[in-house]
PDB file of C-alpha atoms and ligand atoms in Angstrom:
ATOM      1  CA  MET A 173      -6.758   1.773  -5.278  1.00 51.00           C
ATOM      2  CA  SER A 174      -9.279  -0.941  -5.220  1.00 54.00           C
ATOM      3  CA  ALA A 175      -8.618  -4.644  -5.211  1.00 49.00           C
ATOM      4  CA  GLN A 176     -11.356  -5.133  -7.770  1.00 47.00           C
ATOM      5  CA  ASP A 177     -10.440  -8.696  -8.476  1.00 46.00           C
ATOM      6  CA  PRO A 178     -12.086 -10.613  -5.607  1.00 41.00           C
ATOM      7  CA  THR A 179      -9.634 -13.469  -6.040  1.00 40.00           C
ATOM      8  CA  SER A 180      -6.958 -11.115  -4.800  1.00 45.00           C
ATOM      9  CA  ASP A 181      -7.515 -12.755  -1.438  1.00 46.00           C
ATOM     10  CA  VAL A 182      -4.889 -15.456  -1.507  1.00 48.00           C
ATOM     11  CA  PRO A 183      -5.497 -18.240   0.998  1.00 48.00           C
ATOM     12  CA  PRO A 184      -3.550 -18.125   4.242  1.00 50.00           C
ATOM     13  CA  GLY A 185      -0.436 -20.201   4.288  1.00 54.00           C
ATOM     14  CA  ARG A 186       2.449 -18.086   5.364  1.00 57.00           C
ATOM     15  CA  THR A 187       5.539 -20.088   4.566  1.00 63.00           C
ATOM     16  CA  VAL A 188       8.097 -17.337   4.920  1.00 70.00           C
ATOM     17  CA  ASP A 189       9.603 -17.447   8.386  1.00 73.00           C
ATOM     18  CA  PRO A 190       9.994 -13.966   9.913  1.00 74.00           C
ATOM     19  CA  MET A 191      12.586 -15.333  12.318  1.00 68.00           C
ATOM     20  CA  GLU A 192      14.921 -16.455   9.555  1.00 61.00           C
ATOM     21  CA  PRO A 193      16.607 -13.214   8.537  1.00 56.00           C
ATOM     22  CA  SER A 194      19.764 -14.732   7.100  1.00 69.00           C
ATOM     23  CA  ARG A 195      18.980 -14.142   3.424  1.00 88.00           C
ATOM     24  CA  ILE A 196      16.494 -12.053   1.536  1.00 94.00           C
ATOM     25  CA  GLU A 197      13.464 -13.920   0.160  1.00 94.00           C
ATOM     26  CA  VAL A 198      12.418 -12.651  -3.280  1.00 96.00           C
ATOM     27  CA  LEU A 199       8.718 -13.085  -4.094  1.00 96.00           C
ATOM     28  CA  ASP A 200       7.181 -12.413  -7.504  1.00 97.00           C
ATOM     29  CA  GLY A 201       4.111 -10.185  -7.657  1.00 97.00           C
ATOM     30  CA  ARG A 202       1.190 -10.931  -9.910  1.00 95.00           C
ATOM     31  CA  HIS A 203      -0.389  -8.831 -12.601  1.00 95.00           C
ATOM     32  CA  ALA A 204      -3.838  -7.400 -11.905  1.00 91.00           C
ATOM     33  CA  THR A 205      -6.050  -4.664 -13.315  1.00 86.00           C
ATOM     34  CA  VAL A 206      -7.695  -1.950 -11.250  1.00 81.00           C
ATOM     35  CA  GLY A 207      -9.944   0.479 -13.042  1.00 73.00           C
ATOM     36  CA  GLU A 208      -8.299   0.547 -16.475  1.00 73.00           C
ATOM     37  CA  PHE A 209      -4.783   0.470 -15.137  1.00 83.00           C
ATOM     38  CA  GLY A 210      -2.350  -2.431 -14.936  1.00 87.00           C
ATOM     39  CA  VAL A 211      -0.712  -3.090 -11.583  1.00 94.00           C
ATOM     40  CA  GLU A 212       1.719  -5.568 -10.100  1.00 96.00           C
ATOM     41  CA  ARG A 213       0.430  -6.831  -6.768  1.00 97.00           C
ATOM     42  CA  VAL A 214       3.391  -7.709  -4.561  1.00 98.00           C
ATOM     43  CA  LEU A 215       1.480  -8.068  -1.280  1.00 97.00           C
ATOM     44  CA  PRO A 216      -0.287 -10.148  -0.081  1.00 96.00           C
ATOM     45  CA  ARG A 217       1.329 -13.228  -1.546  1.00 94.00           C
ATOM     46  CA  ARG A 218       0.523 -16.826  -0.773  1.00 90.00           C
ATOM     47  CA  GLU A 219       3.740 -17.100   1.210  1.00 89.00           C
ATOM     48  CA  LEU A 220       3.448 -13.770   2.975  1.00 94.00           C
ATOM     49  CA  ARG A 221       0.294 -12.041   4.178  1.00 94.00           C
ATOM     50  CA  THR A 222       1.672  -9.080   6.102  1.00 97.00           C
ATOM     51  CA  VAL A 223       4.880  -7.158   6.748  1.00 97.00           C
ATOM     52  CA  GLY A 224       4.230  -5.547  10.110  1.00 97.00           C
ATOM     53  CA  ALA A 225       0.746  -4.079   9.633  1.00 98.00           C
ATOM     54  CA  TRP A 226       1.332  -3.584   5.873  1.00 98.00           C
ATOM     55  CA  CYS A 227      -1.109  -5.944   4.160  1.00 98.00           C
ATOM     56  CA  PHE A 228      -1.350  -4.880   0.510  1.00 98.00           C
ATOM     57  CA  ALA A 229       0.906  -3.263  -2.079  1.00 98.00           C
ATOM     58  CA  ASP A 230       0.214  -2.509  -5.756  1.00 97.00           C
ATOM     59  CA  LEU A 231       2.747  -0.998  -8.145  1.00 97.00           C
ATOM     60  CA  MET A 232       0.734   1.197 -10.506  1.00 95.00           C
ATOM     61  CA  GLY A 233       2.209   1.529 -13.976  1.00 91.00           C
ATOM     62  CA  PRO A 234       4.276   3.120 -15.283  1.00 93.00           C
ATOM     63  CA  GLY A 235       1.572   3.902 -17.813  1.00 93.00           C
ATOM     64  CA  GLU A 236       0.089   6.854 -19.611  1.00 93.00           C
ATOM     65  CA  VAL A 237      -2.958   8.804 -18.518  1.00 94.00           C
ATOM     66  CA  THR A 238      -4.950  11.544 -20.208  1.00 94.00           C
ATOM     67  CA  THR A 239      -6.720  14.538 -18.729  1.00 95.00           C
ATOM     68  CA  GLU A 240      -9.973  12.566 -18.791  1.00 93.00           C
ATOM     69  CA  HIS A 241      -8.796   9.013 -18.107  1.00 92.00           C
ATOM     70  CA  GLY A 242      -6.485   8.029 -15.257  1.00 91.00           C
ATOM     71  CA  LEU A 243      -6.887   5.290 -12.704  1.00 91.00           C
ATOM     72  CA  ASP A 244     -10.660   5.697 -13.207  1.00 92.00           C
ATOM     73  CA  ILE A 245     -11.563   3.854 -10.026  1.00 94.00           C
ATOM     74  CA  GLY A 246     -15.101   4.807  -9.092  1.00 96.00           C
ATOM     75  CA  PRO A 247     -16.396   5.076  -5.523  1.00 98.00           C
ATOM     76  CA  HIS A 248     -15.724   1.886  -3.597  1.00 98.00           C
ATOM     77  CA  PRO A 249     -15.724   0.976   0.104  1.00 98.00           C
ATOM     78  CA  HIS A 250     -13.028   0.164   2.634  1.00 98.00           C
ATOM     79  CA  ILE A 251     -13.011  -1.005   6.239  1.00 98.00           C
ATOM     80  CA  GLY A 252     -10.265  -1.712   8.744  1.00 98.00           C
ATOM     81  CA  LEU A 253      -7.315  -0.295   6.826  1.00 98.00           C
ATOM     82  CA  GLN A 254      -5.383   2.807   5.874  1.00 98.00           C
ATOM     83  CA  THR A 255      -4.625   3.506   2.219  1.00 98.00           C
ATOM     84  CA  VAL A 256      -1.165   4.950   1.573  1.00 98.00           C
ATOM     85  CA  THR A 257      -0.804   6.531  -1.869  1.00 98.00           C
ATOM     86  CA  TRP A 258       2.644   7.494  -3.130  1.00 98.00           C
ATOM     87  CA  LEU A 259       3.439   8.691  -6.634  1.00 98.00           C
ATOM     88  CA  ILE A 260       6.717   8.601  -8.519  1.00 98.00           C
ATOM     89  CA  ASP A 261       5.272  10.285 -11.586  1.00 98.00           C
ATOM     90  CA  GLY A 262       1.949  11.882 -12.466  1.00 98.00           C
ATOM     91  CA  GLU A 263      -1.121  13.172 -10.660  1.00 97.00           C
ATOM     92  CA  VAL A 264      -4.246  11.534  -9.240  1.00 97.00           C
ATOM     93  CA  LEU A 265      -7.425  13.118  -7.904  1.00 98.00           C
ATOM     94  CA  HIS A 266      -8.739  11.556  -4.672  1.00 98.00           C
ATOM     95  CA  ARG A 267     -12.340  12.063  -3.563  1.00 98.00           C
ATOM     96  CA  ASP A 268     -13.923  10.457  -0.518  1.00 98.00           C
ATOM     97  CA  SER A 269     -17.094  10.245   1.556  1.00 98.00           C
ATOM     98  CA  LEU A 270     -15.637  12.699   4.092  1.00 98.00           C
ATOM     99  CA  GLY A 271     -15.846  15.378   1.417  1.00 98.00           C
ATOM    100  CA  SER A 272     -12.123  15.374   0.672  1.00 98.00           C
ATOM    101  CA  GLU A 273     -11.072  16.362  -2.836  1.00 98.00           C
ATOM    102  CA  GLN A 274      -7.307  16.241  -3.134  1.00 98.00           C
ATOM    103  CA  ILE A 275      -4.848  16.073  -6.014  1.00 98.00           C
ATOM    104  CA  ILE A 276      -1.717  14.146  -5.096  1.00 98.00           C
ATOM    105  CA  ARG A 277       1.644  14.684  -6.798  1.00 98.00           C
ATOM    106  CA  PRO A 278       5.036  12.967  -6.513  1.00 98.00           C
ATOM    107  CA  GLY A 279       6.652  13.352  -3.098  1.00 97.00           C
ATOM    108  CA  GLN A 280       3.315  13.835  -1.347  1.00 98.00           C
ATOM    109  CA  LEU A 281       1.353  11.390   0.778  1.00 98.00           C
ATOM    110  CA  ASN A 282      -2.349  10.648   0.803  1.00 98.00           C
ATOM    111  CA  LEU A 283      -3.342   8.667   3.886  1.00 98.00           C
ATOM    112  CA  MET A 284      -6.958   7.593   4.275  1.00 98.00           C
ATOM    113  CA  THR A 285      -8.099   5.769   7.390  1.00 98.00           C
ATOM    114  CA  ALA A 286     -11.183   3.630   6.812  1.00 98.00           C
ATOM    115  CA  GLY A 287     -12.055   2.566  10.360  1.00 98.00           C
ATOM    116  CA  ARG A 288     -15.639   1.287  10.362  1.00 98.00           C
ATOM    117  CA  GLY A 289     -16.247   2.490   6.812  1.00 98.00           C
ATOM    118  CA  VAL A 290     -15.319   5.000   4.145  1.00 98.00           C
ATOM    119  CA  SER A 291     -15.636   5.206   0.374  1.00 98.00           C
ATOM    120  CA  HIS A 292     -13.436   6.938  -2.162  1.00 98.00           C
ATOM    121  CA  SER A 293     -12.618   7.317  -5.846  1.00 98.00           C
ATOM    122  CA  GLU A 294      -9.327   7.765  -7.711  1.00 96.00           C
ATOM    123  CA  GLU A 295      -9.703   9.796 -10.854  1.00 96.00           C
ATOM    124  CA  ALA A 296      -8.054  11.727 -13.646  1.00 95.00           C
ATOM    125  CA  THR A 297      -7.405  15.331 -12.620  1.00 96.00           C
ATOM    126  CA  GLY A 298      -9.017  16.925 -15.679  1.00 95.00           C
ATOM    127  CA  ARG A 299      -5.765  18.680 -16.573  1.00 96.00           C
ATOM    128  CA  TYR A 300      -2.794  16.311 -16.152  1.00 97.00           C
ATOM    129  CA  ALA A 301      -1.759  14.080 -19.048  1.00 97.00           C
ATOM    130  CA  GLY A 302       1.419  12.022 -19.156  1.00 97.00           C
ATOM    131  CA  PRO A 303       3.073   9.194 -17.302  1.00 96.00           C
ATOM    132  CA  LEU A 304       1.569   7.769 -14.128  1.00 96.00           C
ATOM    133  CA  HIS A 305       3.706   5.639 -11.832  1.00 97.00           C
ATOM    134  CA  GLY A 306       3.295   4.981  -8.152  1.00 97.00           C
ATOM    135  CA  VAL A 307       2.457   2.634  -5.352  1.00 98.00           C
ATOM    136  CA  GLN A 308      -0.605   2.130  -3.245  1.00 97.00           C
ATOM    137  CA  LEU A 309      -0.331   0.233  -0.015  1.00 98.00           C
ATOM    138  CA  TRP A 310      -2.712  -0.681   2.764  1.00 98.00           C
ATOM    139  CA  VAL A 311      -1.969  -0.804   6.457  1.00 98.00           C
ATOM    140  CA  ALA A 312      -4.224  -3.060   8.559  1.00 98.00           C
ATOM    141  CA  GLN A 313      -5.689  -1.181  11.516  1.00 98.00           C
ATOM    142  CA  PRO A 314      -5.353  -2.679  14.977  1.00 98.00           C
ATOM    143  CA  ASP A 315      -8.392  -3.632  17.057  1.00 97.00           C
ATOM    144  CA  ALA A 316      -7.966  -0.366  18.987  1.00 97.00           C
ATOM    145  CA  THR A 317      -8.931   1.792  15.969  1.00 98.00           C
ATOM    146  CA  ARG A 318     -10.450  -0.425  13.291  1.00 98.00           C
ATOM    147  CA  HIS A 319     -14.043   0.260  14.387  1.00 98.00           C
ATOM    148  CA  GLY A 320     -13.355   3.991  14.735  1.00 98.00           C
ATOM    149  CA  GLU A 321     -14.143   6.995  12.591  1.00 98.00           C
ATOM    150  CA  PRO A 322     -12.775   7.375   9.056  1.00 98.00           C
ATOM    151  CA  ALA A 323     -10.244  10.135   8.376  1.00 98.00           C
ATOM    152  CA  PHE A 324      -8.129  11.578   5.566  1.00 98.00           C
ATOM    153  CA  GLU A 325      -4.741  13.298   5.629  1.00 98.00           C
ATOM    154  CA  HIS A 326      -2.704  14.872   2.837  1.00 98.00           C
ATOM    155  CA  HIS A 327       0.941  15.625   3.538  1.00 98.00           C
ATOM    156  CA  ALA A 328       2.499  17.921   0.942  1.00 98.00           C
ATOM    157  CA  GLU A 329       5.847  17.928   2.766  1.00 97.00           C
ATOM    158  CA  LEU A 330       7.570  14.972   4.393  1.00 98.00           C
ATOM    159  CA  PRO A 331      10.889  14.733   6.229  1.00 98.00           C
ATOM    160  CA  ARG A 332      13.929  13.743   4.167  1.00 98.00           C
ATOM    161  CA  VAL A 333      17.282  12.476   5.382  1.00 97.00           C
ATOM    162  CA  GLU A 334      20.544  11.646   3.619  1.00 96.00           C
ATOM    163  CA  ILE A 335      21.884   8.099   4.061  1.00 94.00           C
ATOM    164  CA  GLY A 336      25.288   8.001   2.456  1.00 88.00           C
ATOM    165  CA  SER A 337      24.642   8.851  -1.178  1.00 83.00           C
ATOM    166  CA  ALA A 338      20.945   7.991  -0.876  1.00 95.00           C
ATOM    167  CA  GLU A 339      17.992  10.187  -0.004  1.00 97.00           C
ATOM    168  CA  ALA A 340      15.248   8.811   2.222  1.00 98.00           C
ATOM    169  CA  THR A 341      11.751  10.313   2.402  1.00 98.00           C
ATOM    170  CA  ILE A 342       9.811   9.211   5.455  1.00 98.00           C
ATOM    171  CA  LEU A 343       6.187   8.494   4.558  1.00 98.00           C
ATOM    172  CA  VAL A 344       5.196   7.064   7.918  1.00 98.00           C
ATOM    173  CA  GLY A 345       6.969   6.241  11.151  1.00 98.00           C
ATOM    174  CA  VAL A 346      10.476   7.041  12.327  1.00 98.00           C
ATOM    175  CA  PHE A 347      13.689   6.529  10.386  1.00 97.00           C
ATOM    176  CA  ASN A 348      17.228   7.587  11.240  1.00 94.00           C
ATOM    177  CA  GLY A 349      15.992  10.042  13.872  1.00 92.00           C
ATOM    178  CA  ALA A 350      13.332  11.761  11.746  1.00 97.00           C
ATOM    179  CA  ALA A 351       9.582  11.228  12.126  1.00 98.00           C
ATOM    180  CA  SER A 352       6.773  11.537   9.607  1.00 98.00           C
ATOM    181  CA  PRO A 353       3.772  13.622  10.693  1.00 98.00           C
ATOM    182  CA  ALA A 354       1.437  10.968   9.256  1.00 98.00           C
ATOM    183  CA  ARG A 355      -0.992   9.161  11.532  1.00 98.00           C
ATOM    184  CA  ARG A 356       0.199   5.767  12.678  1.00 98.00           C
ATOM    185  CA  ASP A 357      -1.994   3.308  14.598  1.00 98.00           C
ATOM    186  CA  THR A 358       0.630   0.556  14.892  1.00 98.00           C
ATOM    187  CA  ASP A 359       4.395   0.429  15.178  1.00 98.00           C
ATOM    188  CA  HIS A 360       5.408   0.529  11.501  1.00 98.00           C
ATOM    189  CA  VAL A 361       7.553   2.441   9.056  1.00 98.00           C
ATOM    190  CA  GLY A 362       7.476   3.257   5.355  1.00 98.00           C
ATOM    191  CA  ILE A 363      10.225   5.127   3.508  1.00 98.00           C
ATOM    192  CA  ASP A 364      11.121   5.910  -0.086  1.00 98.00           C
ATOM    193  CA  LEU A 365      14.797   5.524  -0.922  1.00 98.00           C
ATOM    194  CA  SER A 366      16.444   7.153  -3.940  1.00 98.00           C
ATOM    195  CA  LEU A 367      19.789   5.494  -4.587  1.00 97.00           C
ATOM    196  CA  ARG A 368      22.751   6.472  -6.714  1.00 94.00           C
ATOM    197  CA  SER A 369      25.254   3.968  -8.077  1.00 94.00           C
ATOM    198  CA  GLY A 370      27.162   1.936  -5.562  1.00 95.00           C
ATOM    199  CA  ARG A 371      26.426   0.516  -2.148  1.00 96.00           C
ATOM    200  CA  THR A 372      24.150   2.077   0.467  1.00 96.00           C
ATOM    201  CA  THR A 373      23.916   0.854   4.043  1.00 97.00           C
ATOM    202  CA  VAL A 374      20.471   1.479   5.507  1.00 97.00           C
ATOM    203  CA  PRO A 375      19.921   1.345   9.283  1.00 96.00           C
ATOM    204  CA  LEU A 376      16.986  -0.844  10.369  1.00 96.00           C
ATOM    205  CA  ASP A 377      15.097  -1.426  13.608  1.00 96.00           C
ATOM    206  CA  PRO A 378      15.954  -5.071  14.390  1.00 95.00           C
ATOM    207  CA  SER A 379      12.668  -5.559  16.269  1.00 96.00           C
ATOM    208  CA  PHE A 380      10.757  -5.002  12.998  1.00 97.00           C
ATOM    209  CA  GLU A 381      10.279  -7.292  10.027  1.00 96.00           C
ATOM    210  CA  HIS A 382      11.033  -5.452   6.770  1.00 97.00           C
ATOM    211  CA  ALA A 383      10.506  -5.762   3.040  1.00 98.00           C
ATOM    212  CA  LEU A 384      11.769  -3.962  -0.066  1.00 98.00           C
ATOM    213  CA  ILE A 385       9.532  -2.946  -2.957  1.00 98.00           C
ATOM    214  CA  PRO A 386      11.686  -1.774  -5.901  1.00 98.00           C
ATOM    215  CA  THR A 387      10.052   0.883  -8.077  1.00 98.00           C
ATOM    216  CA  ILE A 388      12.899   1.857 -10.444  1.00 98.00           C
ATOM    217  CA  GLY A 389      15.974  -0.171 -11.324  1.00 98.00           C
ATOM    218  CA  THR A 390      17.394  -3.452 -10.124  1.00 98.00           C
ATOM    219  CA  LEU A 391      18.604  -3.767  -6.547  1.00 97.00           C
ATOM    220  CA  ILE A 392      21.181  -6.281  -5.365  1.00 97.00           C
ATOM    221  CA  VAL A 393      20.676  -7.495  -1.786  1.00 97.00           C
ATOM    222  CA  ASP A 394      22.508 -10.502  -0.330  1.00 94.00           C
ATOM    223  CA  ASP A 395      23.895 -11.098  -3.848  1.00 95.00           C
ATOM    224  CA  ARG A 396      20.351 -11.503  -5.202  1.00 96.00           C
ATOM    225  CA  PRO A 397      18.726  -9.189  -7.791  1.00 97.00           C
ATOM    226  CA  ILE A 398      15.294  -7.687  -6.993  1.00 98.00           C
ATOM    227  CA  ARG A 399      13.322  -5.889  -9.650  1.00 97.00           C
ATOM    228  CA  PRO A 400      10.104  -3.841  -9.882  1.00 97.00           C
ATOM    229  CA  GLY A 401       7.202  -6.293  -9.659  1.00 97.00           C
ATOM    230  CA  GLN A 402       8.938  -8.265  -6.913  1.00 98.00           C
ATOM    231  CA  LEU A 403       9.069  -7.946  -3.136  1.00 98.00           C
ATOM    232  CA  GLY A 404      12.161  -8.709  -1.103  1.00 97.00           C
ATOM    233  CA  TYR A 405      11.310 -10.009   2.359  1.00 96.00           C
ATOM    234  CA  LEU A 406      13.902  -9.465   5.077  1.00 95.00           C
ATOM    235  CA  GLY A 407      12.373 -10.934   8.256  1.00 94.00           C
ATOM    236  CA  VAL A 408      13.199  -9.555  11.680  1.00 94.00           C
ATOM    237  CA  GLY A 409      16.506  -9.123  13.437  1.00 93.00           C
ATOM    238  CA  ARG A 410      18.475  -7.053  10.923  1.00 94.00           C
ATOM    239  CA  ASP A 411      19.987  -3.834  12.200  1.00 94.00           C
ATOM    240  CA  GLU A 412      21.211  -2.739   8.794  1.00 95.00           C
ATOM    241  CA  LEU A 413      20.849  -3.559   5.143  1.00 95.00           C
ATOM    242  CA  ASP A 414      23.320  -3.230   2.260  1.00 96.00           C
ATOM    243  CA  ILE A 415      21.759  -2.391  -1.094  1.00 97.00           C
ATOM    244  CA  GLU A 416      23.842  -2.255  -4.278  1.00 97.00           C
ATOM    245  CA  VAL A 417      22.787  -0.634  -7.530  1.00 97.00           C
ATOM    246  CA  ASP A 418      24.660   0.052 -10.757  1.00 94.00           C
ATOM    247  CA  GLY A 419      22.611   3.116 -11.681  1.00 94.00           C
ATOM    248  CA  PRO A 420      19.906   5.336 -10.230  1.00 95.00           C
ATOM    249  CA  ALA A 421      17.266   3.269  -8.442  1.00 98.00           C
ATOM    250  CA  ARG A 422      14.317   3.717  -6.127  1.00 98.00           C
ATOM    251  CA  LEU A 423      12.413   1.562  -3.715  1.00 98.00           C
ATOM    252  CA  LEU A 424      10.002   1.564  -0.834  1.00 98.00           C
ATOM    253  CA  LEU A 425      11.210   0.063   2.412  1.00 98.00           C
ATOM    254  CA  ILE A 426       8.330  -1.074   4.628  1.00 98.00           C
ATOM    255  CA  GLY A 427       8.465  -2.647   8.047  1.00 98.00           C
ATOM    256  CA  GLY A 428       6.918  -2.981  11.433  1.00 98.00           C
ATOM    257  CA  ALA A 429       6.321  -5.032  14.515  1.00 97.00           C
ATOM    258  CA  LEU A 430       4.703  -8.389  13.702  1.00 96.00           C
ATOM    259  CA  PHE A 431       0.968  -7.677  13.349  1.00 95.00           C
ATOM    260  CA  GLU A 432      -1.279  -8.737  16.213  1.00 87.00           C
ATOM    261  CA  HIS A 433      -3.581 -10.825  13.992  1.00 88.00           C
ATOM    262  CA  GLN A 434      -3.632 -12.470  10.610  1.00 90.00           C
ATOM    263  CA  PRO A 435      -6.206 -10.204   8.970  1.00 95.00           C
ATOM    264  CA  VAL A 436      -8.973 -11.652   6.830  1.00 96.00           C
ATOM    265  CA  MET A 437      -9.123  -9.789   3.523  1.00 97.00           C
ATOM    266  CA  TRP A 438     -11.668  -9.864   0.745  1.00 97.00           C
ATOM    267  CA  TRP A 439     -12.064  -7.248  -1.987  1.00 96.00           C
ATOM    268  CA  ASN A 440     -11.507  -3.888  -0.273  1.00 97.00           C
ATOM    269  CA  TYR A 441     -12.195  -5.017   3.258  1.00 98.00           C
ATOM    270  CA  VAL A 442      -9.707  -5.889   6.001  1.00 98.00           C
ATOM    271  CA  ALA A 443     -11.302  -7.594   8.980  1.00 98.00           C
ATOM    272  CA  ARG A 444     -10.887 -10.481  11.394  1.00 97.00           C
ATOM    273  CA  ASN A 445     -13.533 -12.874  10.083  1.00 97.00           C
ATOM    274  CA  ARG A 446     -15.876 -13.468   7.168  1.00 97.00           C
ATOM    275  CA  LYS A 447     -18.962 -12.327   9.102  1.00 97.00           C
ATOM    276  CA  GLU A 448     -17.554  -8.816   9.382  1.00 98.00           C
ATOM    277  CA  ILE A 449     -16.814  -8.790   5.660  1.00 98.00           C
ATOM    278  CA  VAL A 450     -20.280 -10.018   4.669  1.00 97.00           C
ATOM    279  CA  ALA A 451     -21.883  -7.347   6.868  1.00 98.00           C
ATOM    280  CA  ALA A 452     -19.737  -4.636   5.283  1.00 98.00           C
ATOM    281  CA  HIS A 453     -20.496  -5.810   1.753  1.00 98.00           C
ATOM    282  CA  GLU A 454     -24.245  -5.981   2.438  1.00 98.00           C
ATOM    283  CA  SER A 455     -24.058  -2.365   3.615  1.00 98.00           C
ATOM    284  CA  TRP A 456     -22.210  -1.353   0.442  1.00 98.00           C
ATOM    285  CA  LEU A 457     -24.691  -3.153  -1.827  1.00 98.00           C
ATOM    286  CA  ALA A 458     -27.657  -1.663   0.079  1.00 98.00           C
ATOM    287  CA  ASP A 459     -25.989   1.786   0.150  1.00 98.00           C
ATOM    288  CA  ASP A 460     -27.306   2.061   3.707  1.00 98.00           C
ATOM    289  CA  GLY A 461     -25.102   4.991   4.722  1.00 98.00           C
ATOM    290  CA  ARG A 462     -22.267   3.120   6.434  1.00 98.00           C
ATOM    291  CA  PHE A 463     -19.892   4.163   3.661  1.00 98.00           C
ATOM    292  CA  GLY A 464     -21.294   7.654   3.178  1.00 98.00           C
ATOM    293  CA  HIS A 465     -21.445   9.203  -0.278  1.00 98.00           C
ATOM    294  CA  THR A 466     -18.529  10.016  -2.549  1.00 98.00           C
ATOM    295  CA  SER A 467     -19.376  12.656  -5.161  1.00 97.00           C
ATOM    296  CA  SER A 468     -17.765  11.453  -8.380  1.00 97.00           C
ATOM    297  CA  PRO A 469     -18.514  11.418 -12.095  1.00 96.00           C
ATOM    298  CA  LEU A 470     -17.558   7.718 -12.035  1.00 96.00           C
ATOM    299  CA  ASP A 471     -19.987   4.918 -11.201  1.00 96.00           C
ATOM    300  CA  ARG A 472     -19.928   3.172  -7.835  1.00 97.00           C
ATOM    301  CA  VAL A 473     -17.985  -0.080  -8.045  1.00 97.00           C
ATOM    302  CA  VAL A 474     -20.270  -3.006  -7.289  1.00 96.00           C
ATOM    303  CA  ILE A 475     -19.279  -6.657  -7.264  1.00 96.00           C
ATOM    304  CA  ASP A 476     -21.108  -9.818  -6.214  1.00 96.00           C
ATOM    305  CA  SER A 477     -21.094 -10.959  -2.614  1.00 95.00           C
ATOM    306  CA  PRO A 478     -18.406 -13.365  -1.496  1.00 94.00           C
ATOM    307  CA  PRO A 479     -19.149 -17.003  -2.326  1.00 90.00           C
ATOM    308  CA  TRP A 480     -19.301 -18.079   1.307  1.00 89.00           C
TER     309      TRP A 480
HETATM  310 MN1   MN B 538      -9.389   2.164  -2.548  1.00 59.68          MN
END
């Protein structure tokens, strides 16, 4: 995924208090377009920049793709973040400047670590046609690794645990005694929950802040409905969460220790200040090698420099 709309950087102004966990805060996402595909961007929001180290979340679709046209996001750069790609339906081909070429399917995880710089594309597979539905999230890297080497992992199998009548798949981190094999540079967690009708009680780490991202169906939390296209922010201090649904539903639960910094984000870069972002973008525009080369039939994505 690529935050191709440079105005996606909402100004800082966190107004949601992580220490006020008494009631869920429901935030509306906003519609955006990446490649040719419509998304609902639920993080960052003006009121909420990060949930743990999670700093970006786009719901992709549901929409239809053809064998030749999918997300159609040409090579573009990243720094200072990990991309977490998770599909509910469909297939996407990932290519990157490390030479990776990986088709991802539902239930699998693509995890790309940008470090000091990487580029990638997200393409049609050449053979899959049908619905495409999923989520792409970014995790801000801590100072300890954000200037490090880029990397890519594909996990075809992830641990699953039963929680009452729900099934949890652990994308990253530890949940209910099971640990994902995915790389983790900060103390954070991401799980997919498939719910059946009724109430599910989900155990949480009270030292983390958490948020819910519904992907299918309407969830009821603290007597409030939360729907796809919204994010439910839970703050810190909860040791469990009751979720009610009146039919099959799915969501991502993300959380983590409060992030060490408020990251500065512009386009596809996560940094600590504007100078770092300008330097990265100059490298991308000059194609000076920092971001390597991604072999792709799609054109490199180029946008103007930031206005400052
Ligand atoms: Mn991307």
